[in-house]
Amino acid sequence: MIPVADGQARILAQVIRPLTPEAVGLTAGLGRVLARDVAAPFDVPPADNSAVDGYAIRAADLVAGGRARLRVVSDLAAGSTFEGALASGDALRIMTGAPMPAGADTVVPQELAERENGDVRLNAVAAGANVRARGEDVRAGAVVLRAGTVLRPQELGLLASLGQGDAWVHARPRVALLSTGDEVVEPGLPRKPGQIYDANRFSLHGLVEAAGAVSVDFGIVPDVRDVLRARLLEAGESADVVITSGGVSVGLYDLVKQVLGEIGGIDFWQVAMQPGRPFAVGKIGESHFFGLPGNPVASMLCFLLFVRPALWKLAGRRDLEPPRFTAVAAEPMTKKPGRREFKRGIVRFTERGWEVATTGPQGSGILSSMVLANCLIVLEEPRGDVGVGDVVLVELL
Ligand code: AMP
Ligand code: MG
């Protein structure tokens, strides 16, 4: 038996480098991973500008606590510039975002202004008020986004504000998905007695796409050596990663083992975790191979623990750890010391803080436990049974 963390480290060590970068238009960049550092080509904002609609003035023209009467020289909309400099005694009506005229250092909001013919009466504000300074967001030359960053909406906005029409991102890993088993049938087709519908290929499709990779469907493969061999070879040729589910438990162990032994290499792991065993890792040519358990909960969990970090690394991500936080157990939970257990949980925020309970029966074939869950309860190797009020780790699903 190997600990979960050892298995994870061994897999990540096999993913040597991320996939090659490509340029994509910004709107196609959502969720992609930046392949190069991005430095600002200019200051953002590029010039001092007004934060409000109001009057740009020289602070020296304001009388502390009193009202100043200044001459309005012109109107300035966002997108225009004021030629020349503002003289003492002058005010420029200015719109939010318009660049500050030379000579002005302060903007009085229009709520504190009263027009009188060509003049304006202004209540005093602090010197420098309502001016957004050039470069206050980003300084020219500063690295604003690092390679390995996942592009969220705010990163897309920042890239756009720097004038970039596209982003250099890593290619998305292509992941071939196959289900194995003579008993497994395609949903939508009739089912004979003894057969079950393929659940795993669909859960895994969702997990693959949610991890930022592209899933490629290779369908259901019967437990027939030559068919399995041909399909795996084909999958290995067209994808960076090949994932099967089923066929790695004792009964069929030999089939997957034989075939992978011929076309690449394979290692069967008994991981000290619950649920999840057994699990296989290997290579088909240049592609990474993961043989997930057939039980639907176990296959999802093995994906999250072992495959997702590998996909993230292939996609160039820097941070490979899912976020975790602590919650207080609302019910007792059984736990065997020596292995890591993952319960499906429901975590909620109460007046006492975060509380978590299990979803009920925890069998590794009970897919409805994943449906009810909004989190995994992660019980580390050394710990034993959990009592009500004990602190546990949770990971949102
Ligand atoms: P196996 O690892 O092939 O022995 O499968 C373990 C259990 O998972 C068996 O009960 C299988 O019927 C079930 N199983 C295998 N593949 C799938 C699948 N694609 N969808 C749902 N259940 C599956
Ligand atoms: Mg099977």
Short mmCIF file of C-alpha atoms and ligand atoms in Angstrom, two decimals:
data_model
loop_
_atom_site.label_atom_id
_atom_site.label_comp_id
_atom_site.label_asym_id
_atom_site.label_seq_id
_atom_site.Cartn_x
_atom_site.Cartn_y
_atom_site.Cartn_z
CA MET A 1 0.00 0.00 0.00
CA ILE A 2 1.27 3.47 -0.81
CA PRO A 3 0.06 6.68 0.85
CA VAL A 4 -2.04 9.09 -1.25
CA ALA A 5 0.66 11.79 -1.12
CA ASP A 6 3.32 9.39 -2.47
CA GLY A 7 1.09 8.38 -5.35
CA GLN A 8 0.41 12.03 -6.18
CA ALA A 9 4.13 12.90 -6.08
CA ARG A 10 5.04 9.92 -8.30
CA ILE A 11 2.48 10.92 -10.91
CA LEU A 12 3.51 14.57 -10.95
CA ALA A 13 7.15 13.55 -11.33
CA GLN A 14 6.20 11.81 -14.60
CA VAL A 15 4.66 14.94 -16.07
CA ILE A 16 7.89 16.56 -17.14
CA ARG A 17 6.70 19.71 -18.85
CA PRO A 18 3.52 21.48 -19.84
CA LEU A 19 2.06 21.32 -23.34
CA THR A 20 3.26 23.81 -25.96
CA PRO A 21 1.93 27.36 -25.82
CA GLU A 22 -0.41 28.88 -28.39
CA ALA A 23 -1.93 32.32 -28.83
CA VAL A 24 -5.70 32.58 -28.39
CA GLY A 25 -8.04 35.54 -28.61
CA LEU A 26 -8.90 36.95 -25.18
CA THR A 27 -12.47 35.71 -25.16
CA ALA A 28 -11.23 32.17 -25.83
CA GLY A 29 -8.77 32.50 -22.96
CA LEU A 30 -11.18 32.02 -20.08
CA GLY A 31 -9.96 29.16 -17.87
CA ARG A 32 -6.75 28.73 -19.87
CA VAL A 33 -3.31 28.86 -18.25
CA LEU A 34 -0.90 31.66 -19.08
CA ALA A 35 2.32 30.37 -20.66
CA ARG A 36 4.41 33.54 -20.28
CA ASP A 37 4.79 36.30 -17.73
CA VAL A 38 2.96 39.46 -18.77
CA ALA A 39 4.56 42.84 -18.08
CA ALA A 40 2.68 46.11 -18.42
CA PRO A 41 3.83 47.99 -21.57
CA PHE A 42 2.70 51.32 -20.06
CA ASP A 43 1.32 52.80 -16.85
CA VAL A 44 -2.31 51.98 -16.03
CA PRO A 45 -4.01 54.37 -15.94
CA PRO A 46 -1.81 55.98 -18.58
CA ALA A 47 -2.41 59.53 -17.25
CA ASP A 48 -3.69 61.26 -14.12
CA ASN A 49 -7.44 61.45 -14.56
CA SER A 50 -10.59 62.49 -12.80
CA ALA A 51 -12.37 59.96 -10.55
CA VAL A 52 -15.65 61.95 -10.64
CA ASP A 53 -17.69 64.34 -12.75
CA GLY A 54 -16.78 67.78 -11.46
CA TYR A 55 -14.32 70.66 -11.81
CA ALA A 56 -10.55 70.32 -12.16
CA ILE A 57 -8.80 73.14 -10.34
CA ARG A 58 -5.63 74.16 -8.54
CA ALA A 59 -5.97 73.33 -4.84
CA ALA A 60 -4.24 76.62 -4.04
CA ASP A 61 -7.32 78.45 -5.38
CA LEU A 62 -9.56 76.89 -2.70
CA VAL A 63 -10.07 78.65 0.60
CA ALA A 64 -10.09 76.16 3.47
CA GLY A 65 -13.62 75.86 4.88
CA GLY A 66 -14.94 78.50 2.48
CA ARG A 67 -16.20 78.74 -1.10
CA ALA A 68 -14.14 79.80 -4.11
CA ARG A 69 -15.51 81.40 -7.25
CA LEU A 70 -13.61 80.34 -10.37
CA ARG A 71 -13.99 80.94 -14.08
CA VAL A 72 -15.03 77.88 -16.12
CA VAL A 73 -12.73 77.79 -19.14
CA SER A 74 -13.98 74.71 -20.96
CA ASP A 75 -15.69 71.29 -20.83
CA LEU A 76 -13.67 68.11 -21.09
CA ALA A 77 -15.24 64.73 -21.85
CA ALA A 78 -13.57 61.35 -21.28
CA GLY A 79 -11.59 60.54 -24.42
CA SER A 80 -10.52 64.17 -25.05
CA THR A 81 -7.52 66.12 -23.82
CA PHE A 82 -7.20 69.75 -22.73
CA GLU A 83 -4.61 71.71 -24.69
CA GLY A 84 -2.59 74.14 -22.62
CA ALA A 85 -2.46 74.56 -18.87
CA LEU A 86 -5.02 75.60 -16.31
CA ALA A 87 -4.25 79.06 -14.94
CA SER A 88 -4.85 80.21 -11.38
CA GLY A 89 -8.47 81.25 -10.94
CA ASP A 90 -9.67 78.85 -13.68
CA ALA A 91 -11.73 75.68 -13.44
CA LEU A 92 -12.23 73.03 -16.12
CA ARG A 93 -15.48 71.09 -16.15
CA ILE A 94 -14.27 67.49 -16.35
CA MET A 95 -15.91 64.09 -16.73
CA THR A 96 -14.97 60.85 -14.99
CA GLY A 97 -11.95 59.29 -16.68
CA ALA A 98 -10.90 62.42 -18.58
CA PRO A 99 -7.19 63.26 -18.23
CA MET A 100 -6.30 66.01 -15.77
CA PRO A 101 -5.28 69.24 -17.49
CA ALA A 102 -1.75 70.49 -16.88
CA GLY A 103 -1.67 72.78 -13.87
CA ALA A 104 -4.69 71.18 -12.10
CA ASP A 105 -4.19 68.88 -9.13
CA THR A 106 -7.66 68.49 -7.58
CA VAL A 107 -11.23 67.79 -8.69
CA VAL A 108 -14.27 69.20 -6.87
CA PRO A 109 -17.28 66.89 -7.45
CA GLN A 110 -20.21 68.53 -9.19
CA GLU A 111 -22.38 67.97 -6.08
CA LEU A 112 -20.19 70.56 -4.32
CA ALA A 113 -20.38 73.03 -7.21
CA GLU A 114 -22.89 75.68 -8.20
CA ARG A 115 -22.80 77.32 -11.63
CA GLU A 116 -23.19 81.09 -11.90
CA ASN A 117 -23.12 82.22 -15.54
CA GLY A 118 -19.58 81.52 -16.73
CA ASP A 119 -18.30 80.92 -13.21
CA VAL A 120 -18.64 78.19 -10.65
CA ARG A 121 -18.78 78.37 -6.86
CA LEU A 122 -16.95 75.46 -5.26
CA ASN A 123 -16.90 74.09 -1.73
CA ALA A 124 -13.41 73.24 -0.55
CA VAL A 125 -12.08 69.66 -0.77
CA ALA A 126 -8.69 68.28 0.26
CA ALA A 127 -5.79 69.07 -2.07
CA GLY A 128 -5.39 66.19 -4.57
CA ALA A 129 -8.92 64.84 -3.98
CA ASN A 130 -10.69 62.81 -6.69
CA VAL A 131 -7.66 62.37 -8.91
CA ARG A 132 -6.63 58.88 -10.00
CA ALA A 133 -2.87 58.89 -10.38
CA ARG A 134 -1.09 57.69 -13.49
CA GLY A 135 0.22 54.15 -12.82
CA GLU A 136 -1.74 53.69 -9.58
CA ASP A 137 -3.15 50.37 -10.87
CA VAL A 138 -0.09 49.03 -12.69
CA ARG A 139 3.38 50.51 -13.30
CA ALA A 140 5.00 50.23 -16.73
CA GLY A 141 7.36 47.23 -16.82
CA ALA A 142 5.88 45.50 -13.77
CA VAL A 143 5.00 41.81 -14.16
CA VAL A 144 1.27 41.81 -13.59
CA LEU A 145 0.48 38.18 -14.40
CA ARG A 146 2.81 35.25 -13.97
CA ALA A 147 3.12 32.21 -16.20
CA GLY A 148 1.02 29.44 -14.67
CA THR A 149 -1.87 31.75 -13.76
CA VAL A 150 -5.35 30.54 -14.65
CA LEU A 151 -7.17 33.26 -16.59
CA ARG A 152 -10.29 34.27 -14.69
CA PRO A 153 -12.61 37.09 -15.78
CA GLN A 154 -10.49 39.68 -13.97
CA GLU A 155 -7.28 38.50 -15.65
CA LEU A 156 -8.98 38.79 -19.07
CA GLY A 157 -9.96 42.35 -18.17
CA LEU A 158 -6.45 43.20 -17.05
CA LEU A 159 -4.88 41.82 -20.24
CA ALA A 160 -7.37 43.83 -22.27
CA SER A 161 -6.56 46.99 -20.30
CA LEU A 162 -2.92 46.48 -21.30
CA GLY A 163 -3.96 46.51 -24.94
CA GLN A 164 -3.43 42.80 -25.54
CA GLY A 165 -5.84 41.30 -28.04
CA ASP A 166 -4.74 37.75 -27.32
CA ALA A 167 -3.05 35.67 -24.67
CA TRP A 168 -0.25 33.10 -24.75
CA VAL A 169 -1.64 30.02 -23.07
CA HIS A 170 -0.74 26.34 -22.92
CA ALA A 171 -2.62 23.90 -25.13
CA ARG A 172 -5.44 22.12 -23.29
CA PRO A 173 -4.57 18.49 -22.59
CA ARG A 174 -6.54 16.08 -24.78
CA VAL A 175 -7.96 13.27 -22.70
CA ALA A 176 -9.31 10.06 -24.23
CA LEU A 177 -12.05 8.42 -22.15
CA LEU A 178 -12.93 4.72 -22.36
CA SER A 179 -15.19 2.62 -20.22
CA THR A 180 -14.45 -1.08 -19.96
CA GLY A 181 -16.76 -3.94 -19.12
CA ASP A 182 -19.01 -6.44 -20.88
CA GLU A 183 -21.84 -5.34 -18.58
CA VAL A 184 -21.59 -1.65 -19.43
CA VAL A 185 -24.13 -0.18 -21.88
CA GLU A 186 -24.43 3.20 -23.57
CA PRO A 187 -27.20 5.36 -22.03
CA GLY A 188 -30.09 5.81 -24.43
CA LEU A 189 -29.83 2.23 -25.71
CA PRO A 190 -31.92 -0.67 -24.35
CA ARG A 191 -30.49 -2.50 -21.36
CA LYS A 192 -30.61 -6.27 -20.92
CA PRO A 193 -30.76 -8.02 -17.54
CA GLY A 194 -27.35 -7.99 -15.90
CA GLN A 195 -26.25 -4.86 -17.72
CA ILE A 196 -25.67 -1.39 -16.26
CA TYR A 197 -25.53 1.96 -17.93
CA ASP A 198 -22.18 3.64 -18.31
CA ALA A 199 -22.04 6.33 -15.63
CA ASN A 200 -18.30 6.82 -15.41
CA ARG A 201 -17.61 8.11 -18.89
CA PHE A 202 -20.04 10.94 -18.26
CA SER A 203 -18.87 11.88 -14.76
CA LEU A 204 -15.31 11.73 -16.07
CA HIS A 205 -16.18 13.82 -19.12
CA GLY A 206 -17.45 16.50 -16.75
CA LEU A 207 -14.39 16.26 -14.51
CA VAL A 208 -12.01 16.45 -17.48
CA GLU A 209 -13.68 19.52 -18.95
CA ALA A 210 -14.01 21.18 -15.53
CA ALA A 211 -10.26 20.66 -15.09
CA GLY A 212 -9.67 22.72 -18.26
CA ALA A 213 -8.84 19.76 -20.50
CA VAL A 214 -10.62 18.48 -23.63
CA SER A 215 -12.34 15.11 -23.43
CA VAL A 216 -12.31 12.82 -26.43
CA ASP A 217 -14.85 10.01 -26.36
CA PHE A 218 -13.60 6.48 -27.06
CA GLY A 219 -16.77 4.79 -25.95
CA ILE A 220 -17.26 1.45 -24.23
CA VAL A 221 -14.76 -1.37 -24.74
CA PRO A 222 -15.74 -4.98 -24.00
CA ASP A 223 -13.48 -7.14 -21.84
CA VAL A 224 -11.89 -8.63 -24.97
CA ARG A 225 -8.14 -8.48 -25.22
CA ASP A 226 -7.70 -7.56 -28.89
CA VAL A 227 -10.46 -4.99 -28.90
CA LEU A 228 -9.08 -3.35 -25.78
CA ARG A 229 -5.58 -3.36 -27.22
CA ALA A 230 -6.63 -1.76 -30.52
CA ARG A 231 -8.74 0.90 -28.82
CA LEU A 232 -6.04 1.80 -26.31
CA LEU A 233 -3.44 2.17 -29.06
CA GLU A 234 -5.77 4.40 -31.02
CA ALA A 235 -6.51 6.48 -27.92
CA GLY A 236 -2.81 6.80 -27.09
CA GLU A 237 -2.10 8.13 -30.55
CA SER A 238 -4.75 10.84 -30.46
CA ALA A 239 -4.55 12.05 -26.85
CA ASP A 240 -2.08 13.31 -24.25
CA VAL A 241 -3.82 11.29 -21.55
CA VAL A 242 -5.84 8.08 -21.71
CA ILE A 243 -8.27 7.23 -18.95
CA THR A 244 -10.14 3.97 -18.56
CA SER A 245 -12.55 3.01 -15.84
CA GLY A 246 -13.20 -0.53 -14.69
CA GLY A 247 -11.19 -3.60 -15.45
CA VAL A 248 -8.49 -3.03 -12.86
CA SER A 249 -10.03 -5.09 -10.08
CA VAL A 250 -8.80 -8.63 -9.45
CA GLY A 251 -10.99 -10.38 -12.01
CA LEU A 252 -9.82 -8.36 -15.00
CA TYR A 253 -6.51 -7.19 -13.69
CA ASP A 254 -4.69 -9.48 -16.08
CA LEU A 255 -6.39 -8.16 -19.18
CA VAL A 256 -5.46 -4.50 -18.71
CA LYS A 257 -2.09 -5.54 -17.35
CA GLN A 258 -1.25 -7.74 -20.35
CA VAL A 259 -2.39 -5.21 -22.90
CA LEU A 260 -0.63 -2.25 -21.28
CA GLY A 261 2.47 -4.37 -20.78
CA GLU A 262 2.63 -4.87 -24.56
CA ILE A 263 1.86 -1.35 -25.72
CA GLY A 264 3.50 0.76 -23.02
CA GLY A 265 3.91 0.00 -19.37
CA ILE A 266 1.78 -0.23 -16.28
CA ASP A 267 2.03 -0.17 -12.54
CA PHE A 268 -0.84 -1.27 -10.29
CA TRP A 269 -1.13 0.60 -7.05
CA GLN A 270 -2.93 -0.24 -3.89
CA VAL A 271 -3.38 3.23 -2.43
CA ALA A 272 -4.06 3.55 1.29
CA MET A 273 -7.34 5.37 0.83
CA GLN A 274 -11.06 4.82 1.05
CA PRO A 275 -12.77 4.71 -1.38
CA GLY A 276 -10.51 4.35 -4.40
CA ARG A 277 -8.56 1.15 -4.77
CA PRO A 278 -7.38 -0.34 -7.09
CA PHE A 279 -5.77 2.10 -9.45
CA ALA A 280 -3.29 1.75 -12.34
CA VAL A 281 -0.79 4.20 -13.80
CA GLY A 282 1.18 3.74 -17.00
CA LYS A 283 2.18 4.92 -20.43
CA ILE A 284 0.90 4.20 -23.94
CA GLY A 285 3.70 5.51 -26.13
CA GLU A 286 4.06 9.16 -25.12
CA SER A 287 0.62 9.35 -23.51
CA HIS A 288 -0.07 9.06 -19.81
CA PHE A 289 -2.40 6.23 -18.86
CA PHE A 290 -4.67 6.12 -15.82
CA GLY A 291 -6.76 3.07 -15.05
CA LEU A 292 -9.49 4.15 -12.68
CA PRO A 293 -11.65 1.81 -10.59
CA GLY A 294 -15.04 0.86 -11.99
CA ASN A 295 -17.04 1.92 -8.97
CA PRO A 296 -18.45 5.35 -9.83
CA VAL A 297 -17.51 7.16 -6.61
CA ALA A 298 -14.05 5.62 -6.54
CA SER A 299 -13.36 6.56 -10.15
CA MET A 300 -14.37 10.20 -9.55
CA LEU A 301 -12.28 10.37 -6.40
CA CYS A 302 -9.20 8.82 -8.03
CA PHE A 303 -9.57 11.32 -10.84
CA LEU A 304 -9.69 14.26 -8.42
CA LEU A 305 -6.72 13.01 -6.41
CA PHE A 306 -4.38 11.67 -9.07
CA VAL A 307 -5.44 12.68 -12.57
CA ARG A 308 -6.53 16.29 -12.09
CA PRO A 309 -3.17 17.47 -10.71
CA ALA A 310 -1.46 15.80 -13.68
CA LEU A 311 -3.83 17.54 -16.13
CA TRP A 312 -3.26 20.84 -14.35
CA LYS A 313 0.49 20.39 -14.60
CA LEU A 314 0.23 19.48 -18.30
CA ALA A 315 -1.84 22.61 -18.79
CA GLY A 316 0.95 24.64 -17.16
CA ARG A 317 -0.78 25.51 -13.88
CA ARG A 318 1.43 26.57 -11.01
CA ASP A 319 -0.88 25.82 -8.10
CA LEU A 320 -1.88 22.14 -8.05
CA GLU A 321 -3.51 22.03 -4.61
CA PRO A 322 -7.27 22.34 -4.31
CA PRO A 323 -8.33 24.81 -1.61
CA ARG A 324 -9.31 23.29 1.74
CA PHE A 325 -10.73 24.66 4.94
CA THR A 326 -11.79 23.32 8.30
CA ALA A 327 -15.28 22.59 9.57
CA VAL A 328 -16.72 21.09 12.73
CA ALA A 329 -18.22 17.59 12.50
CA ALA A 330 -21.98 17.67 13.11
CA GLU A 331 -22.16 13.88 13.47
CA PRO A 332 -19.81 11.03 14.46
CA MET A 333 -17.88 9.37 11.60
CA THR A 334 -16.05 6.07 11.56
CA LYS A 335 -12.44 6.19 10.40
CA LYS A 336 -9.71 3.54 10.21
CA PRO A 337 -6.27 4.84 11.15
CA GLY A 338 -3.56 4.24 8.52
CA ARG A 339 -5.47 5.27 5.40
CA ARG A 340 -6.91 8.50 4.09
CA GLU A 341 -10.68 8.48 3.93
CA PHE A 342 -12.89 10.71 1.86
CA LYS A 343 -16.49 11.02 2.98
CA ARG A 344 -19.04 12.79 0.86
CA GLY A 345 -20.22 15.73 2.94
CA ILE A 346 -22.65 18.59 3.16
CA VAL A 347 -20.98 21.67 4.60
CA ARG A 348 -22.94 24.73 5.63
CA PHE A 349 -22.29 27.97 7.41
CA THR A 350 -24.16 28.31 10.70
CA GLU A 351 -24.06 30.80 13.57
CA ARG A 352 -21.38 28.52 15.05
CA GLY A 353 -19.26 28.62 11.87
CA TRP A 354 -18.72 25.92 9.22
CA GLU A 355 -20.37 22.60 10.06
CA VAL A 356 -20.23 19.39 8.07
CA ALA A 357 -22.19 16.14 8.02
CA THR A 358 -21.92 13.12 5.72
CA THR A 359 -24.47 12.50 2.98
CA GLY A 360 -25.43 9.14 4.50
CA PRO A 361 -24.33 5.71 3.19
CA GLN A 362 -20.79 5.95 1.85
CA GLY A 363 -20.40 2.87 -0.40
CA SER A 364 -18.07 3.45 -3.36
CA GLY A 365 -20.84 2.49 -5.79
CA ILE A 366 -23.34 4.97 -4.32
CA LEU A 367 -23.14 7.77 -6.86
CA SER A 368 -26.05 9.59 -5.24
CA SER A 369 -23.70 10.34 -2.33
CA MET A 370 -21.72 12.53 -4.76
CA VAL A 371 -24.92 14.15 -5.98
CA LEU A 372 -26.01 15.06 -2.45
CA ALA A 373 -22.53 16.28 -1.50
CA ASN A 374 -21.16 19.78 -1.79
CA CYS A 375 -17.78 18.77 -0.35
CA LEU A 376 -15.41 15.95 0.45
CA ILE A 377 -14.54 15.42 4.09
CA VAL A 378 -10.82 14.61 4.11
CA LEU A 379 -9.78 12.45 7.07
CA GLU A 380 -5.99 12.19 7.23
CA GLU A 381 -4.15 8.89 7.70
CA PRO A 382 -3.33 9.01 11.43
CA ARG A 383 -6.75 9.89 12.74
CA GLY A 384 -9.34 7.46 14.06
CA ASP A 385 -13.08 7.87 14.57
CA VAL A 386 -14.44 11.42 14.47
CA GLY A 387 -16.67 12.68 17.28
CA VAL A 388 -19.28 15.42 17.12
CA GLY A 389 -17.50 18.77 17.45
CA ASP A 390 -14.15 17.52 16.13
CA VAL A 391 -12.46 19.67 13.51
CA VAL A 392 -12.11 18.08 10.05
CA LEU A 393 -10.79 19.21 6.65
CA VAL A 394 -13.20 19.81 3.80
CA GLU A 395 -12.65 20.34 0.11
CA LEU A 396 -15.48 21.82 -1.95
CA LEU A 397 -16.77 19.78 -4.87
P1 AMP B 1 -14.51 -3.39 -12.26
O1 AMP B 1 -13.40 -2.51 -11.77
O2 AMP B 1 -14.55 -3.48 -13.75
O3 AMP B 1 -14.50 -4.72 -11.60
O4 AMP B 1 -15.86 -2.68 -11.82
C1 AMP B 1 -16.20 -2.46 -10.47
C2 AMP B 1 -17.66 -2.10 -10.36
O5 AMP B 1 -17.91 -0.88 -11.03
C3 AMP B 1 -18.60 -3.12 -10.98
O6 AMP B 1 -19.76 -3.18 -10.18
C4 AMP B 1 -18.91 -2.52 -12.32
O7 AMP B 1 -20.13 -2.96 -12.84
C5 AMP B 1 -18.95 -1.04 -12.00
N1 AMP B 1 -18.63 -0.27 -13.19
C6 AMP B 1 -17.60 -0.50 -14.01
N2 AMP B 1 -17.59 0.38 -15.02
C7 AMP B 1 -18.66 1.21 -14.82
C8 AMP B 1 -19.18 2.33 -15.52
N3 AMP B 1 -18.59 2.80 -16.63
N4 AMP B 1 -20.27 2.95 -15.03
C9 AMP B 1 -20.86 2.50 -13.89
N5 AMP B 1 -20.41 1.44 -13.19
C10 AMP B 1 -19.32 0.79 -13.63
MG MG B 2 -15.37 -4.38 -15.28
#
